[in-house]
Amino acid sequence: MSTATLPPPGAFSMPEPDPEAELYRYAARCGRIPSVDTAAAHLGLPADTVHAAAARLVELHLLRTEADGGLVPREPSAAAELVVTPLERAMYERREMADRLRERIDGITRAPAGVTGHAGALDRLEGIAEIRGLVKLAAEVCRDELVVLHPGEAADDLVDELLDACYSVLGDGVGVRVVCPHRSRAGYAERARLTQLAGRGARIRTLSRVPQAAVVFDRSLAVTVDVDDLSARRVRDQGMVRFLLGLFDQLWDGATPFAAEDQGYSGEIAHDLQQAVARLMAQGLTDEVVARRLGMSVRTCRRHIAAMLQNLDAVSRFQAGVQAASRFTLA
């Protein structure tokens, strides 16, 4: 036979032994391993290799340890059940948790099946944590459109804290529109916040007065917030949601677009504020009430009143109200 046809050296070399398989077969043959060192000597393997293999087999439940240190083999099917069952249980618990979360989200975004009228369509929530949690969860499942009414309140920081989770949708392809009061243009912190939101893609407009904090998610769920008593209403009735959207669109159409380069009150905004002040003054309201309605300090409100008196060349609030009635539409 020609040497050219001989297989290359090492072609028939035996595969490297698997210490774990070797040790398990040895345990199955013997029925028990009294000493790992003895097993290593019988198998012709280094003692440290066999010790590592024994530890791995115990971890896989293929060997169990007896009180005297001896090792006894288990049936492969029993070992597999011991290893796999906790993993399957954990997977089941995760699936169950996912199902519960899905049901919770469905409960927020859709009215219960088969329910007619208003049952379950308006829920009350109380406390910062509960309101913020609802807003956060609703924002996480919002996919198309988010509209926000952000009022001018004495507790601006609190309103921001409750509504902050809404803006997590920015950058995810969700259209975001925000209506807030003119006064947000004047304060440094409020202006910086609006500029940041606009930079992230929010469309923002301002009005002389925003009536209440509210958010509408995907035209299907609304949340209205009462800052005074730290409560909120979750609205799932579609008629009420459409009403709130109609109100928002009306306010949006009459509001002034916000641009980061705008500085303070422009002529149009100052005129709008004077109209609002005149409208409230014509109702006989005090400076304090006018300030609260417009979401500004009494001192700032009085500056606007003084400017209006000067512009109208009036010497008293009464005279200013009469002149404003003839110049502005106060309906």
GROMACS .gro file of C-alpha atoms in nm, residues 154-314:
model
  161
  154ALA     CA    1  -4.881   7.916   4.267
  155ALA     CA    2  -4.753   7.558   4.297
  156ASP     CA    3  -4.576   7.547   3.959
  157ASP     CA    4  -4.312   7.303   4.086
  158LEU     CA    5  -4.584   7.063   4.194
  159VAL     CA    6  -4.760   7.084   3.857
  160ASP     CA    7  -4.426   7.016   3.685
  161GLU     CA    8  -4.365   6.717   3.910
  162LEU     CA    9  -4.707   6.568   3.832
  163LEU     CA   10  -4.685   6.624   3.456
  164ASP     CA   11  -4.314   6.559   3.397
  165ALA     CA   12  -4.370   6.196   3.301
  166CYS     CA   13  -4.579   6.309   3.002
  167TYR     CA   14  -4.274   6.438   2.823
  168SER     CA   15  -4.098   6.101   2.821
  169VAL     CA   16  -4.272   6.043   2.484
  170LEU     CA   17  -4.071   6.323   2.319
  171GLY     CA   18  -3.839   6.174   2.060
  172ASP     CA   19  -4.053   5.861   2.017
  173GLY     CA   20  -4.256   5.991   1.723
  174VAL     CA   21  -4.545   6.110   1.941
  175GLY     CA   22  -4.682   6.455   1.858
  176VAL     CA   23  -4.685   6.674   2.169
  177ARG     CA   24  -4.876   7.003   2.203
  178VAL     CA   25  -4.864   7.214   2.520
  179VAL     CA   26  -5.072   7.517   2.616
  180CYS     CA   27  -4.946   7.717   2.914
  181PRO     CA   28  -4.991   8.074   3.044
  182HIS     CA   29  -4.814   8.381   2.905
  183ARG     CA   30  -4.639   8.428   3.238
  184SER     CA   31  -4.425   8.121   3.156
  185ARG     CA   32  -4.242   8.339   2.902
  186ALA     CA   33  -4.125   8.590   3.165
  187GLY     CA   34  -3.971   8.386   3.447
  188TYR     CA   35  -3.619   8.254   3.386
  189ALA     CA   36  -3.686   7.899   3.512
  190GLU     CA   37  -4.021   7.865   3.333
  191ARG     CA   38  -3.877   8.002   3.009
  192ALA     CA   39  -3.578   7.766   3.026
  193ARG     CA   40  -3.815   7.475   3.074
  194LEU     CA   41  -4.027   7.573   2.772
  195THR     CA   42  -3.712   7.618   2.562
  196GLN     CA   43  -3.592   7.271   2.660
  197LEU     CA   44  -3.928   7.111   2.576
  198ALA     CA   45  -3.941   7.292   2.243
  199GLY     CA   46  -3.588   7.174   2.166
  200ARG     CA   47  -3.701   6.815   2.222
  201GLY     CA   48  -3.986   6.854   1.973
  202ALA     CA   49  -4.286   6.984   2.172
  203ARG     CA   50  -4.507   7.247   2.009
  204ILE     CA   51  -4.592   7.513   2.265
  205ARG     CA   52  -4.838   7.802   2.271
  206THR     CA   53  -4.932   8.043   2.549
  207LEU     CA   54  -5.252   8.210   2.668
  208SER     CA   55  -5.337   8.473   2.927
  209ARG     CA   56  -5.504   8.200   3.134
  210VAL     CA   57  -5.515   7.819   3.129
  211PRO     CA   58  -5.809   7.690   3.338
  212GLN     CA   59  -5.681   7.357   3.474
  213ALA     CA   60  -5.407   7.099   3.443
  214ALA     CA   61  -5.509   6.820   3.205
  215VAL     CA   62  -5.354   6.567   2.968
  216VAL     CA   63  -5.512   6.370   2.684
  217PHE     CA   64  -5.336   6.056   2.560
  218ASP     CA   65  -5.401   5.926   2.206
  219ARG     CA   66  -5.752   6.080   2.200
  220SER     CA   67  -5.869   5.793   2.420
  221LEU     CA   68  -5.774   5.872   2.781
  222ALA     CA   69  -5.773   6.200   2.970
  223VAL     CA   70  -5.634   6.291   3.312
  224THR     CA   71  -5.745   6.613   3.481
  225VAL     CA   72  -5.553   6.735   3.786
  226ASP     CA   73  -5.674   6.950   4.075
  227VAL     CA   74  -5.360   7.085   4.240
  228ASP     CA   75  -5.546   7.239   4.533
  229ASP     CA   76  -5.654   6.907   4.684
  230LEU     CA   77  -5.393   6.687   4.509
  231SER     CA   78  -5.648   6.477   4.325
  232ALA     CA   79  -5.698   6.369   3.966
  233ARG     CA   80  -5.974   6.228   3.751
  234ARG     CA   81  -5.904   5.951   3.503
  235VAL     CA   82  -6.154   5.997   3.217
  236ARG     CA   83  -6.222   5.707   2.982
  237ASP     CA   84  -6.566   5.806   2.859
  238GLN     CA   85  -6.507   5.889   2.492
  239GLY     CA   86  -6.766   6.167   2.488
  240MET     CA   87  -6.587   6.347   2.772
  241VAL     CA   88  -6.248   6.289   2.608
  242ARG     CA   89  -6.375   6.443   2.282
  243PHE     CA   90  -6.512   6.740   2.479
  244LEU     CA   91  -6.173   6.798   2.645
  245LEU     CA   92  -5.996   6.770   2.309
  246GLY     CA   93  -6.238   7.023   2.159
  247LEU     CA   94  -6.167   7.259   2.449
  248PHE     CA   95  -5.794   7.213   2.401
  249ASP     CA   96  -5.815   7.276   2.025
  250GLN     CA   97  -6.014   7.595   2.087
  251LEU     CA   98  -5.754   7.720   2.334
  252TRP     CA   99  -5.473   7.614   2.098
  253ASP     CA  100  -5.621   7.805   1.804
  254GLY     CA  101  -5.639   8.126   2.010
  255ALA     CA  102  -5.295   8.089   2.170
  256THR     CA  103  -4.965   8.249   2.067
  257PRO     CA  104  -4.681   8.021   1.946
  258PHE     CA  105  -4.375   8.010   2.169
  259ALA     CA  106  -4.030   8.046   2.014
  260ALA     CA  107  -3.704   8.018   2.205
  261GLU     CA  108  -3.578   8.346   2.057
  262ASP     CA  109  -3.878   8.545   2.188
  263GLN     CA  110  -3.789   8.768   2.481
  264GLY     CA  111  -4.049   8.845   2.748
  265TYR     CA  112  -4.388   8.971   2.636
  266SER     CA  113  -4.421   9.073   2.273
  267GLY     CA  114  -4.671   9.342   2.171
  268GLU     CA  115  -4.937   9.082   2.089
  269ILE     CA  116  -4.894   8.903   2.420
  270ALA     CA  117  -4.892   9.226   2.620
  271HIS     CA  118  -5.216   9.328   2.446
  272ASP     CA  119  -5.368   8.988   2.525
  273LEU     CA  120  -5.271   9.023   2.892
  274GLN     CA  121  -5.426   9.371   2.908
  275GLN     CA  122  -5.747   9.230   2.764
  276ALA     CA  123  -5.749   8.957   3.028
  277VAL     CA  124  -5.682   9.203   3.308
  278ALA     CA  125  -5.954   9.439   3.180
  279ARG     CA  126  -6.200   9.153   3.147
  280LEU     CA  127  -6.147   9.049   3.508
  281MET     CA  128  -6.145   9.404   3.639
  282ALA     CA  129  -6.477   9.468   3.463
  283GLN     CA  130  -6.620   9.190   3.678
  284GLY     CA  131  -6.529   9.390   3.990
  285LEU     CA  132  -6.260   9.144   4.102
  286THR     CA  133  -5.983   9.250   4.339
  287ASP     CA  134  -5.617   9.261   4.240
  288GLU     CA  135  -5.557   8.942   4.440
  289VAL     CA  136  -5.832   8.750   4.255
  290VAL     CA  137  -5.720   8.882   3.916
  291ALA     CA  138  -5.362   8.773   3.995
  292ARG     CA  139  -5.476   8.428   4.100
  293ARG     CA  140  -5.690   8.385   3.787
  294LEU     CA  141  -5.396   8.477   3.565
  295GLY     CA  142  -5.148   8.267   3.761
  296MET     CA  143  -4.916   8.551   3.856
  297SER     CA  144  -4.807   8.733   4.169
  298VAL     CA  145  -5.012   9.025   4.297
  299ARG     CA  146  -4.713   9.255   4.242
  300THR     CA  147  -4.684   9.152   3.875
  301CYS     CA  148  -5.059   9.184   3.832
  302ARG     CA  149  -5.053   9.538   3.970
  303ARG     CA  150  -4.776   9.629   3.727
  304HIS     CA  151  -5.000   9.515   3.440
  305ILE     CA  152  -5.293   9.710   3.585
  306ALA     CA  153  -5.075  10.022   3.616
  307ALA     CA  154  -4.960   9.982   3.255
  308MET     CA  155  -5.319   9.945   3.141
  309LEU     CA  156  -5.430  10.254   3.336
  310GLN     CA  157  -5.149  10.449   3.172
  311ASN     CA  158  -5.227  10.320   2.823
  312LEU     CA  159  -5.594  10.407   2.866
  313ASP     CA  160  -5.508  10.742   3.031
  314ALA     CA  161  -5.742  10.647   3.318
   0.00000   0.00000   0.00000
